[in-house]
Amino acid sequence: MLKCVIHYKEDGAIPMSVGYTRKELGKLHRQFFDDRMEKSKDNEEAFQRALMSMLKAMIDVIDANNQKIDADVKALIKKKLD
């Protein structure tokens, strides 16, 4: 399972970035690569397809996390204003 790491500013209030450990990304890429290797005899094509699949999966996860963070920040701002 891919783990999300959220880096906060020193005051802990607003997330600065969302990142992933290199180990988790390596595991994800290996999984995609192995899946593609089973379907393709061309190693270079399999590697490129695995890389593209991994990038798409990362973008999807980051987008979902960004939407969650955005909703959380809006809720915190609304709570402070009330």
N, C-alpha and C. Protein backbone atom coordinates (compact mmCIF):
# COMPACT_ATOMS: atom_id res chain seq x y z
N MET A 1 0.85 -1.19 0.00
CA MET A 1 0.00 0.00 0.00
C MET A 1 0.88 1.24 0.00
N LEU A 2 0.51 2.22 -0.80
CA LEU A 2 1.26 3.46 -0.91
C LEU A 2 0.95 4.34 0.29
N LYS A 3 1.99 4.83 0.95
CA LYS A 3 1.80 5.69 2.12
C LYS A 3 2.03 7.14 1.74
N CYS A 4 1.16 7.99 2.20
CA CYS A 4 1.26 9.42 1.94
C CYS A 4 1.95 10.08 3.12
N VAL A 5 2.89 10.95 2.87
CA VAL A 5 3.59 11.69 3.91
C VAL A 5 3.26 13.16 3.71
N ILE A 6 2.66 13.79 4.71
CA ILE A 6 2.32 15.20 4.63
C ILE A 6 3.31 15.98 5.47
N HIS A 7 3.97 16.95 4.85
CA HIS A 7 4.95 17.79 5.54
C HIS A 7 4.27 19.09 5.96
N TYR A 8 4.34 19.42 7.24
CA TYR A 8 3.71 20.63 7.76
C TYR A 8 4.75 21.70 8.05
N LYS A 9 4.30 22.95 8.03
CA LYS A 9 5.17 24.05 8.46
C LYS A 9 5.44 23.87 9.94
N GLU A 10 6.38 24.63 10.47
CA GLU A 10 6.78 24.47 11.86
C GLU A 10 5.63 24.67 12.83
N ASP A 11 4.69 25.58 12.51
CA ASP A 11 3.56 25.80 13.42
C ASP A 11 2.52 24.69 13.31
N GLY A 12 2.66 23.82 12.30
CA GLY A 12 1.76 22.69 12.14
C GLY A 12 0.41 23.04 11.57
N ALA A 13 0.24 24.27 11.11
CA ALA A 13 -1.09 24.71 10.69
C ALA A 13 -1.45 24.32 9.25
N ILE A 14 -0.58 24.60 8.31
CA ILE A 14 -0.92 24.42 6.91
C ILE A 14 0.05 23.43 6.27
N PRO A 15 -0.48 22.41 5.59
CA PRO A 15 0.41 21.47 4.92
C PRO A 15 1.24 22.16 3.85
N MET A 16 2.54 21.85 3.81
CA MET A 16 3.43 22.43 2.80
C MET A 16 3.48 21.57 1.55
N SER A 17 3.50 20.26 1.70
CA SER A 17 3.60 19.39 0.54
C SER A 17 3.14 17.98 0.90
N VAL A 18 2.81 17.24 -0.12
CA VAL A 18 2.45 15.84 0.04
C VAL A 18 3.51 15.04 -0.69
N GLY A 19 4.11 14.08 -0.02
CA GLY A 19 5.18 13.31 -0.65
C GLY A 19 5.05 11.83 -0.37
N TYR A 20 5.88 11.05 -1.00
CA TYR A 20 5.87 9.61 -0.85
C TYR A 20 7.29 9.15 -0.62
N THR A 21 7.44 8.11 0.18
CA THR A 21 8.77 7.60 0.45
C THR A 21 9.32 6.93 -0.81
N ARG A 22 10.62 6.97 -0.97
CA ARG A 22 11.25 6.35 -2.14
C ARG A 22 11.00 4.85 -2.14
N LYS A 23 10.98 4.27 -0.95
CA LYS A 23 10.76 2.83 -0.84
C LYS A 23 9.37 2.46 -1.38
N GLU A 24 8.36 3.24 -0.99
CA GLU A 24 7.00 2.97 -1.46
C GLU A 24 6.88 3.15 -2.97
N LEU A 25 7.50 4.21 -3.51
CA LEU A 25 7.45 4.43 -4.95
C LEU A 25 8.18 3.31 -5.70
N GLY A 26 9.28 2.85 -5.13
CA GLY A 26 10.01 1.73 -5.74
C GLY A 26 9.18 0.47 -5.79
N LYS A 27 8.47 0.18 -4.70
CA LYS A 27 7.60 -0.99 -4.66
C LYS A 27 6.48 -0.87 -5.69
N LEU A 28 5.90 0.31 -5.78
CA LEU A 28 4.81 0.54 -6.73
C LEU A 28 5.31 0.35 -8.17
N HIS A 29 6.47 0.93 -8.46
CA HIS A 29 7.03 0.80 -9.81
C HIS A 29 7.34 -0.65 -10.12
N ARG A 30 7.90 -1.37 -9.17
CA ARG A 30 8.24 -2.78 -9.38
C ARG A 30 6.98 -3.59 -9.68
N GLN A 31 5.91 -3.32 -8.94
CA GLN A 31 4.65 -4.02 -9.16
C GLN A 31 4.12 -3.76 -10.57
N PHE A 32 4.11 -2.50 -10.99
CA PHE A 32 3.66 -2.18 -12.34
C PHE A 32 4.58 -2.81 -13.38
N PHE A 33 5.89 -2.77 -13.15
CA PHE A 33 6.85 -3.35 -14.09
C PHE A 33 6.63 -4.84 -14.24
N ASP A 34 6.47 -5.55 -13.12
CA ASP A 34 6.24 -6.99 -13.17
C ASP A 34 4.96 -7.32 -13.92
N ASP A 35 3.91 -6.55 -13.67
CA ASP A 35 2.64 -6.77 -14.38
C ASP A 35 2.83 -6.58 -15.88
N ARG A 36 3.55 -5.53 -16.27
CA ARG A 36 3.76 -5.25 -17.69
C ARG A 36 4.67 -6.29 -18.33
N MET A 37 5.65 -6.79 -17.59
CA MET A 37 6.57 -7.79 -18.14
C MET A 37 5.83 -9.07 -18.49
N GLU A 38 4.81 -9.41 -17.70
CA GLU A 38 4.03 -10.61 -17.99
C GLU A 38 3.28 -10.47 -19.31
N LYS A 39 2.90 -9.23 -19.65
CA LYS A 39 2.09 -8.98 -20.84
C LYS A 39 2.92 -8.63 -22.07
N SER A 40 4.19 -8.30 -21.90
CA SER A 40 5.01 -7.82 -23.02
C SER A 40 6.37 -8.49 -23.00
N LYS A 41 6.87 -8.80 -24.19
CA LYS A 41 8.20 -9.40 -24.31
C LYS A 41 9.28 -8.33 -24.49
N ASP A 42 8.88 -7.10 -24.79
CA ASP A 42 9.82 -6.00 -25.01
C ASP A 42 10.10 -5.30 -23.68
N ASN A 43 11.30 -5.49 -23.12
CA ASN A 43 11.64 -4.94 -21.81
C ASN A 43 11.55 -3.42 -21.76
N GLU A 44 12.03 -2.74 -22.81
CA GLU A 44 12.01 -1.28 -22.81
C GLU A 44 10.57 -0.76 -22.82
N GLU A 45 9.73 -1.37 -23.64
CA GLU A 45 8.33 -0.96 -23.69
C GLU A 45 7.65 -1.24 -22.35
N ALA A 46 7.95 -2.38 -21.75
CA ALA A 46 7.36 -2.73 -20.46
C ALA A 46 7.77 -1.71 -19.40
N PHE A 47 9.04 -1.32 -19.40
CA PHE A 47 9.51 -0.34 -18.44
C PHE A 47 8.81 1.00 -18.63
N GLN A 48 8.69 1.45 -19.88
CA GLN A 48 8.03 2.73 -20.16
C GLN A 48 6.56 2.70 -19.75
N ARG A 49 5.89 1.60 -20.05
CA ARG A 49 4.48 1.49 -19.67
C ARG A 49 4.32 1.45 -18.15
N ALA A 50 5.22 0.74 -17.48
CA ALA A 50 5.16 0.69 -16.02
C ALA A 50 5.39 2.07 -15.42
N LEU A 51 6.34 2.80 -15.98
CA LEU A 51 6.63 4.15 -15.49
C LEU A 51 5.43 5.06 -15.69
N MET A 52 4.81 5.00 -16.86
CA MET A 52 3.64 5.83 -17.13
C MET A 52 2.47 5.45 -16.22
N SER A 53 2.27 4.16 -15.99
CA SER A 53 1.21 3.72 -15.10
C SER A 53 1.45 4.20 -13.68
N MET A 54 2.72 4.12 -13.24
CA MET A 54 3.06 4.58 -11.90
C MET A 54 2.81 6.08 -11.76
N LEU A 55 3.21 6.85 -12.77
CA LEU A 55 3.01 8.29 -12.71
C LEU A 55 1.52 8.64 -12.67
N LYS A 56 0.72 7.95 -13.46
CA LYS A 56 -0.71 8.20 -13.45
C LYS A 56 -1.30 7.87 -12.08
N ALA A 57 -0.89 6.75 -11.51
CA ALA A 57 -1.39 6.37 -10.19
C ALA A 57 -0.98 7.40 -9.14
N MET A 58 0.27 7.89 -9.22
CA MET A 58 0.73 8.91 -8.27
C MET A 58 -0.08 10.19 -8.41
N ILE A 59 -0.33 10.60 -9.64
CA ILE A 59 -1.10 11.83 -9.87
C ILE A 59 -2.51 11.68 -9.32
N ASP A 60 -3.12 10.52 -9.53
CA ASP A 60 -4.47 10.28 -9.00
C ASP A 60 -4.49 10.34 -7.48
N VAL A 61 -3.51 9.72 -6.84
CA VAL A 61 -3.44 9.72 -5.37
C VAL A 61 -3.17 11.13 -4.85
N ILE A 62 -2.25 11.84 -5.48
CA ILE A 62 -1.94 13.21 -5.06
C ILE A 62 -3.16 14.11 -5.23
N ASP A 63 -3.89 13.95 -6.33
CA ASP A 63 -5.09 14.75 -6.56
C ASP A 63 -6.12 14.49 -5.46
N ALA A 64 -6.34 13.22 -5.13
CA ALA A 64 -7.29 12.89 -4.07
C ALA A 64 -6.84 13.47 -2.73
N ASN A 65 -5.54 13.38 -2.44
CA ASN A 65 -5.02 13.93 -1.19
C ASN A 65 -5.14 15.45 -1.16
N ASN A 66 -4.88 16.09 -2.30
CA ASN A 66 -5.00 17.55 -2.37
C ASN A 66 -6.44 17.99 -2.13
N GLN A 67 -7.40 17.26 -2.69
CA GLN A 67 -8.81 17.59 -2.47
C GLN A 67 -9.17 17.45 -0.99
N LYS A 68 -8.65 16.41 -0.34
CA LYS A 68 -8.91 16.19 1.09
C LYS A 68 -8.28 17.31 1.92
N ILE A 69 -7.04 17.66 1.61
CA ILE A 69 -6.36 18.73 2.33
C ILE A 69 -7.08 20.05 2.14
N ASP A 70 -7.51 20.33 0.91
CA ASP A 70 -8.25 21.55 0.61
C ASP A 70 -9.53 21.63 1.44
N ALA A 71 -10.26 20.52 1.51
CA ALA A 71 -11.49 20.49 2.31
C ALA A 71 -11.18 20.69 3.79
N ASP A 72 -10.11 20.07 4.29
CA ASP A 72 -9.72 20.22 5.70
C ASP A 72 -9.33 21.66 6.02
N VAL A 73 -8.56 22.28 5.13
CA VAL A 73 -8.13 23.67 5.35
C VAL A 73 -9.34 24.60 5.34
N LYS A 74 -10.25 24.41 4.40
CA LYS A 74 -11.47 25.23 4.35
C LYS A 74 -12.29 25.07 5.62
N ALA A 75 -12.38 23.84 6.13
CA ALA A 75 -13.12 23.59 7.36
C ALA A 75 -12.45 24.29 8.55
N LEU A 76 -11.11 24.25 8.60
CA LEU A 76 -10.38 24.92 9.68
C LEU A 76 -10.57 26.43 9.62
N ILE A 77 -10.51 26.99 8.42
CA ILE A 77 -10.70 28.44 8.26
C ILE A 77 -12.11 28.83 8.68
N LYS A 78 -13.08 28.05 8.26
CA LYS A 78 -14.47 28.34 8.62
C LYS A 78 -14.66 28.25 10.13
N LYS A 79 -14.03 27.25 10.75
CA LYS A 79 -14.13 27.07 12.20
C LYS A 79 -13.51 28.26 12.93
N LYS A 80 -12.37 28.75 12.44
CA LYS A 80 -11.72 29.91 13.08
C LYS A 80 -12.55 31.17 12.95
N LEU A 81 -13.23 31.32 11.80
CA LEU A 81 -14.05 32.51 11.58
C LEU A 81 -15.33 32.51 12.41
N ASP A 82 -15.81 31.32 12.77
CA ASP A 82 -17.05 31.22 13.56
C ASP A 82 -16.83 31.48 15.01
